[in-house]
Amino acid sequence: MTTGWAISEGLVGYPEAVAAMESRAAAIAEGRAGELVWLVEHPALYTRGASAREGDLLDPQRFPVFDTQRGGQFTYHGPGQRVAYVMLDLTRRGRDVKQFVCSLEDWIIGTLGTFNVKGERRKGRVGVWVDRSRAGGARREDKIAAIGVRLKRWVSYHGIDINIDVDLKYFQAISACGRGGDEITSLAALFKAKG
């Protein structure tokens, strides 16, 4: 069965996206629908993952906060960030969650490579980083993409986000995935830094 792709124009509300994902994941598990990768952008909001700590939400009044059962901690979603929701049958992929997450990281790294950006994994951490160290300076790494998935009956939903041209100041109100807002970057910020 071929994996379908869908791209939503404009901003998609988070509750509507979660309802659509849950419905599609159930249909995939029951054999009533094919797999789907759905590309969206959301209005500005924060989501609280299953591992989130309350102290990591520094400004709870800034944007709406949605509880979610995906993995991970707090994250920001908003205009300029591409979210890819992956509704895939892991039974077809060997039911190996760790390998599945690695394959999502590989996908992000390959995508960044098409823009001449070297994305990297970090041992013991989920997501994709870029090395921002300068010669002779302190080591610096910034997270450019996050992963937070959930499985139900071996079908994944939720997924990944890549910061394209997002306003990075909005990460300051959370400790994004356990990292400070200063350690988050975007493709636009990288290109601007290259001058």
Coordinates of N, CA, C and O in Angstrom, one line a residue, residues 5-122:
W5 N 0.2 11.5 0.7 CA 0.7 12.8 1.2 C -0.4 13.8 1.0 O -1.1 13.8 0.0
A6 N -0.5 14.7 2.0 CA -1.5 15.8 2.0 C -0.8 17.0 2.5 O 0.0 17.0 3.4
I7 N -1.1 18.2 1.9 CA -0.6 19.5 2.3 C -1.7 20.4 2.5 O -2.5 20.6 1.6
S8 N -1.9 20.9 3.7 CA -2.9 21.9 4.0 C -2.4 23.3 3.8 O -1.4 23.6 4.3
E9 N -3.2 24.1 3.1 CA -2.9 25.5 2.9 C -3.4 26.3 4.1 O -4.4 25.9 4.7
G10 N -2.8 27.3 4.4 CA -3.2 28.2 5.6 C -2.9 27.5 6.9 O -2.2 26.5 7.0
L11 N -3.4 28.1 8.0 CA -3.1 27.6 9.3 C -4.2 26.6 9.7 O -5.4 26.9 9.6
V12 N -3.8 25.5 10.3 CA -4.8 24.4 10.7 C -4.8 24.5 12.3 O -3.8 24.4 12.9
G13 N -6.0 24.5 12.8 CA -6.2 24.5 14.2 C -5.7 23.2 14.8 O -5.9 22.1 14.3
Y14 N -5.1 23.3 16.0 CA -4.5 22.1 16.6 C -5.5 21.1 17.0 O -5.4 19.9 16.7
P15 N -6.7 21.5 17.7 CA -7.6 20.4 18.1 C -8.2 19.7 16.8 O -8.4 18.5 16.9
E16 N -8.4 20.4 15.7 CA -8.9 19.8 14.5 C -7.9 18.8 13.9 O -8.2 17.8 13.4
A17 N -6.6 19.2 14.0 CA -5.5 18.3 13.5 C -5.5 17.0 14.3 O -5.4 15.9 13.8
V18 N -5.6 17.2 15.6 CA -5.5 16.0 16.5 C -6.7 15.0 16.2 O -6.5 13.8 16.1
A19 N -7.9 15.6 16.1 CA -9.1 14.8 15.8 C -8.9 14.1 14.5 O -9.2 12.9 14.3
A20 N -8.4 14.8 13.5 CA -8.2 14.2 12.1 C -7.1 13.0 12.2 O -7.3 12.0 11.6
M21 N -6.0 13.3 12.9 CA -5.0 12.2 13.1 C -5.5 11.0 13.8 O -5.3 9.9 13.4
E22 N -6.2 11.2 14.9 CA -6.8 10.1 15.6 C -7.7 9.3 14.8 O -7.7 8.0 14.8
S23 N -8.6 9.9 14.0 CA -9.5 9.2 13.2 C -8.8 8.4 12.1 O -9.1 7.3 11.8
R24 N -7.8 9.1 11.5 CA -7.0 8.4 10.4 C -6.2 7.2 11.0 O -6.2 6.1 10.4
A25 N -5.6 7.4 12.1 CA -4.8 6.3 12.7 C -5.7 5.1 13.0 O -5.3 4.0 12.8
A26 N -6.9 5.4 13.6 CA -7.8 4.3 13.8 C -8.2 3.6 12.6 O -8.3 2.3 12.5
A27 N -8.5 4.3 11.5 CA -8.9 3.7 10.2 C -7.7 2.9 9.6 O -7.9 1.8 9.1
I28 N -6.5 3.4 9.8 CA -5.3 2.6 9.3 C -5.2 1.3 10.1 O -5.0 0.2 9.5
A29 N -5.4 1.3 11.4 CA -5.3 0.1 12.2 C -6.3 -0.9 11.9 O -6.1 -2.1 12.0
E30 N -7.5 -0.4 11.5 CA -8.6 -1.3 11.1 C -8.6 -1.7 9.6 O -9.5 -2.4 9.1
G31 N -7.6 -1.2 8.9 CA -7.5 -1.5 7.5 C -8.5 -0.8 6.6 O -8.7 -1.2 5.4
R32 N -9.0 0.3 7.0 CA -10.0 1.1 6.3 C -9.4 2.2 5.5 O -10.1 2.9 4.7
A33 N -8.1 2.5 5.8 CA -7.5 3.7 5.1 C -6.0 3.4 5.0 O -5.4 2.6 5.8
G34 N -5.4 4.1 4.1 CA -3.9 4.0 3.9 C -3.2 4.9 4.8 O -3.7 5.8 5.4
E35 N -1.9 4.7 4.8 CA -1.0 5.6 5.6 C -1.0 7.0 5.0 O -1.3 7.2 3.8
L36 N -0.6 7.9 5.8 CA -0.7 9.3 5.4 C 0.4 10.1 6.1 O 0.6 10.0 7.3
V37 N 1.1 11.0 5.3 CA 2.0 12.0 5.9 C 1.3 13.3 5.5 O 1.0 13.6 4.4
W38 N 1.0 14.1 6.6 CA 0.2 15.3 6.4 C 1.0 16.5 6.8 O 1.5 16.6 8.0
L39 N 1.3 17.5 5.9 CA 2.1 18.7 6.2 C 1.1 19.8 6.5 O 0.2 20.1 5.7
V40 N 1.4 20.5 7.7 CA 0.5 21.6 8.1 C 1.4 22.7 8.7 O 2.6 22.5 9.1
E41 N 0.8 23.8 8.9 CA 1.3 24.9 9.8 C 0.1 25.2 10.8 O -1.1 25.1 10.4
H42 N 0.5 25.5 12.0 CA -0.5 25.9 13.0 C -0.4 27.4 13.4 O 0.6 28.0 13.2
P43 N -1.5 27.9 13.9 CA -1.4 29.2 14.5 C -0.5 29.1 15.8 O -0.3 28.0 16.2
A44 N -0.1 30.2 16.3 CA 0.9 30.1 17.4 C 0.2 29.5 18.7 O -0.9 29.8 19.1
L45 N 0.9 28.4 19.2 CA 0.4 27.7 20.3 C 1.6 26.9 20.9 O 2.6 26.7 20.3
Y46 N 1.3 26.4 22.2 CA 2.3 25.5 22.8 C 1.6 24.1 23.0 O 0.4 24.1 23.3
T47 N 2.4 23.1 23.0 CA 1.8 21.8 23.3 C 2.6 21.2 24.4 O 3.8 21.4 24.5
R48 N 2.0 20.4 25.3 CA 2.6 19.8 26.4 C 2.6 18.3 26.2 O 1.6 17.6 26.1
G49 N 3.8 17.7 26.0 CA 4.0 16.3 25.8 C 3.9 15.5 27.1 O 3.9 16.1 28.2
A50 N 4.0 14.2 26.9 CA 3.8 13.3 28.1 C 4.9 13.5 29.1 O 4.7 13.2 30.3
S51 N 6.1 14.0 28.7 CA 7.2 14.1 29.7 C 7.4 15.5 30.1 O 8.4 15.9 30.8
A52 N 6.5 16.4 29.8 CA 6.6 17.9 30.2 C 6.6 18.1 31.7 O 5.8 17.4 32.4
R53 N 7.4 19.0 32.1 CA 7.4 19.5 33.5 C 6.8 20.9 33.6 O 7.1 21.7 32.7
E54 N 5.9 21.1 34.6 CA 5.2 22.4 34.7 C 6.2 23.6 34.7 O 5.9 24.6 34.1
G55 N 7.3 23.4 35.3 CA 8.3 24.5 35.4 C 8.9 24.9 34.0 O 9.5 26.0 33.9
D56 N 8.7 24.1 33.0 CA 9.2 24.4 31.7 C 8.3 25.3 30.9 O 8.7 25.8 29.8
L57 N 7.1 25.6 31.4 CA 6.3 26.6 30.7 C 6.4 27.9 31.5 O 5.9 28.1 32.5
L58 N 7.2 28.8 30.9 CA 7.6 30.0 31.6 C 6.6 31.1 31.4 O 6.6 32.0 32.3
D59 N 5.8 31.1 30.4 CA 4.8 32.2 30.2 C 3.5 31.5 29.7 O 3.2 31.5 28.5
P60 N 2.7 31.0 30.6 CA 1.5 30.2 30.2 C 0.4 31.1 29.6 O -0.5 30.6 29.0
Q61 N 0.6 32.4 29.7 CA -0.5 33.3 29.2 C -0.2 33.7 27.7 O -1.0 34.3 27.1
R62 N 1.0 33.4 27.2 CA 1.4 34.0 25.9 C 0.5 33.4 24.8 O 0.0 34.2 24.0
F63 N 0.4 32.1 24.7 CA -0.4 31.4 23.6 C -1.2 30.3 24.3 O -0.9 29.9 25.4
P64 N -2.2 29.8 23.5 CA -2.9 28.7 24.1 C -2.0 27.5 24.3 O -1.0 27.3 23.5
V65 N -2.3 26.7 25.3 CA -1.5 25.5 25.6 C -2.4 24.3 25.5 O -3.5 24.2 26.1
F66 N -2.0 23.3 24.7 CA -2.7 22.1 24.5 C -2.0 20.9 25.1 O -0.8 20.7 24.8
D67 N -2.7 20.1 25.9 CA -2.2 18.8 26.4 C -2.2 17.8 25.2 O -3.2 17.8 24.5
T68 N -1.2 17.1 25.1 CA -1.2 16.1 24.1 C -0.5 14.8 24.6 O 0.2 14.9 25.6
Q69 N -0.8 13.7 24.1 CA -0.2 12.4 24.6 C 1.0 12.0 23.8 O 1.4 10.8 23.9
R70 N 1.5 12.8 22.9 CA 2.7 12.5 22.2 C 3.9 12.4 23.1 O 3.8 13.0 24.2
G71 N 5.0 11.9 22.7 CA 6.2 11.9 23.5 C 6.8 13.3 23.5 O 6.4 14.1 22.8
G72 N 7.7 13.5 24.4 CA 8.4 14.7 24.5 C 7.9 15.7 25.6 O 7.0 15.3 26.4
Q73 N 8.4 16.9 25.5 CA 8.0 17.9 26.6 C 7.2 19.0 25.9 O 6.3 18.7 25.1
F74 N 7.5 20.2 26.3 CA 6.8 21.4 25.7 C 7.4 21.7 24.3 O 8.6 21.6 24.1
T75 N 6.6 22.1 23.4 CA 7.1 22.7 22.2 C 6.2 23.8 21.7 O 5.0 23.9 22.1
Y76 N 6.7 24.6 20.8 CA 6.0 25.7 20.2 C 5.7 25.3 18.8 O 6.5 24.7 18.1
H77 N 4.4 25.6 18.3 CA 4.1 25.5 16.9 C 3.5 26.8 16.5 O 2.9 27.5 17.2
G78 N 3.9 27.2 15.2 CA 3.3 28.4 14.7 C 3.7 28.7 13.3 O 4.4 27.9 12.6
P79 N 3.3 29.8 12.7 CA 3.6 30.1 11.3 C 5.1 30.1 11.1 O 5.9 30.5 11.9
G80 N 5.5 29.6 10.0 CA 6.9 29.5 9.6 C 7.5 28.2 10.0 O 8.7 28.0 9.8
Q81 N 6.8 27.3 10.7 CA 7.3 26.0 11.1 C 6.4 25.0 10.4 O 5.2 25.0 10.4
R82 N 7.1 24.0 9.7 CA 6.4 23.0 9.0 C 6.3 21.8 9.9 O 7.3 21.3 10.5
V83 N 5.1 21.3 10.1 CA 4.8 20.1 10.9 C 4.4 19.0 10.0 O 3.6 19.2 9.0
A84 N 5.0 17.9 10.2 CA 4.7 16.7 9.4 C 4.1 15.7 10.3 O 4.8 15.1 11.1
Y85 N 2.8 15.4 10.2 CA 2.1 14.4 11.0 C 2.2 13.1 10.2 O 1.8 13.0 9.0
V86 N 2.8 12.1 10.9 CA 3.1 10.8 10.2 C 2.1 9.7 10.8 O 2.3 9.3 11.9
M87 N 1.2 9.3 10.0 CA 0.2 8.3 10.4 C 0.6 7.0 9.6 O 0.2 6.8 8.4
L88 N 1.5 6.2 10.2 CA 2.2 5.1 9.6 C 2.0 3.8 10.4 O 2.0 3.9 11.6
D89 N 1.9 2.7 9.7 CA 1.7 1.4 10.3 C 3.0 0.8 10.6 O 3.8 0.4 9.7
L90 N 3.4 0.8 11.9 CA 4.7 0.2 12.3 C 4.7 -1.3 12.2 O 5.8 -1.9 12.3
T91 N 3.6 -1.9 12.1 CA 3.6 -3.4 11.9 C 4.3 -3.7 10.6 O 5.0 -4.7 10.5
R92 N 4.1 -2.8 9.6 CA 4.8 -3.0 8.3 C 6.3 -2.6 8.4 O 7.0 -2.9 7.5
R93 N 6.7 -2.0 9.5 CA 8.1 -1.5 9.6 C 8.8 -2.2 10.8 O 9.8 -1.7 11.3
G94 N 8.3 -3.4 11.2 CA 9.0 -4.2 12.2 C 8.7 -3.9 13.6 O 9.4 -4.5 14.5
R95 N 7.8 -3.0 13.9 CA 7.4 -2.7 15.3 C 8.6 -2.3 16.2 O 8.7 -2.7 17.3
D96 N 9.5 -1.6 15.6 CA 10.7 -1.1 16.3 C 10.6 0.4 16.4 O 10.9 1.1 15.5
V97 N 10.2 0.8 17.6 CA 10.0 2.3 17.8 C 11.3 3.1 17.7 O 11.3 4.1 17.1
K98 N 12.3 2.6 18.3 CA 13.6 3.3 18.3 C 14.1 3.5 16.8 O 14.5 4.6 16.4
Q99 N 13.9 2.4 16.0 CA 14.3 2.5 14.6 C 13.4 3.5 13.9 O 13.9 4.2 13.0
F100 N 12.1 3.5 14.2 CA 11.2 4.4 13.6 C 11.6 5.8 13.8 O 11.6 6.7 12.9
V101 N 11.9 6.2 15.1 CA 12.3 7.5 15.4 C 13.6 7.9 14.7 O 13.8 9.0 14.1
C102 N 14.6 6.9 14.6 CA 15.8 7.1 13.9 C 15.5 7.4 12.4 O 16.2 8.3 11.8
S103 N 14.5 6.7 11.8 CA 14.2 6.9 10.4 C 13.6 8.3 10.2 O 13.8 9.0 9.2
L104 N 12.8 8.8 11.2 CA 12.3 10.2 11.1 C 13.5 11.2 11.2 O 13.5 12.2 10.4
E105 N 14.4 10.9 12.1 CA 15.6 11.8 12.1 C 16.4 11.8 10.8 O 16.8 12.8 10.3
D106 N 16.5 10.6 10.2 CA 17.2 10.5 8.9 C 16.5 11.3 7.8 O 17.1 11.9 7.0
W107 N 15.2 11.3 7.9 CA 14.3 12.0 6.9 C 14.6 13.5 7.0 O 14.8 14.2 6.0
I108 N 14.6 14.0 8.3 CA 14.9 15.4 8.5 C 16.3 15.8 8.1 O 16.5 16.8 7.4
I109 N 17.3 15.0 8.4 CA 18.7 15.2 8.1 C 18.8 15.3 6.6 O 19.5 16.2 6.0
G110 N 18.2 14.3 5.8 CA 18.2 14.4 4.4 C 17.5 15.6 3.8 O 18.1 16.2 2.8
T111 N 16.4 16.0 4.4 CA 15.7 17.2 3.9 C 16.6 18.4 4.1 O 16.7 19.3 3.2
L112 N 17.2 18.6 5.3 CA 18.1 19.7 5.6 C 19.3 19.7 4.6 O 19.7 20.8 4.1
G113 N 19.8 18.5 4.2 CA 20.9 18.4 3.3 C 20.6 19.0 2.0 O 21.5 19.5 1.3
T114 N 19.3 19.0 1.5 CA 19.0 19.6 0.2 C 19.1 21.1 0.3 O 19.2 21.7 -0.8
F115 N 19.2 21.7 1.5 CA 19.4 23.1 1.7 C 20.9 23.4 2.1 O 21.2 24.5 2.6
N116 N 21.7 22.4 1.9 CA 23.1 22.5 2.3 C 23.3 22.8 3.8 O 24.2 23.6 4.2
V117 N 22.4 22.3 4.6 CA 22.5 22.4 6.1 C 22.8 21.0 6.6 O 22.1 20.0 6.3
K118 N 23.8 20.9 7.5 CA 24.2 19.6 8.0 C 23.4 19.4 9.3 O 23.8 20.0 10.4
G119 N 22.4 18.6 9.3 CA 21.7 18.2 10.5 C 22.4 17.0 11.1 O 23.0 16.1 10.4
E120 N 22.3 16.9 12.5 CA 23.0 15.8 13.2 C 22.1 15.3 14.3 O 21.3 16.0 14.9
R121 N 22.4 14.0 14.7 CA 21.7 13.5 15.9 C 22.6 13.8 17.1 O 23.8 14.0 16.9
R122 N 22.1 13.6 18.2 CA 22.8 13.7 19.5 C 22.5 12.5 20.3 O 21.3 12.2 20.5

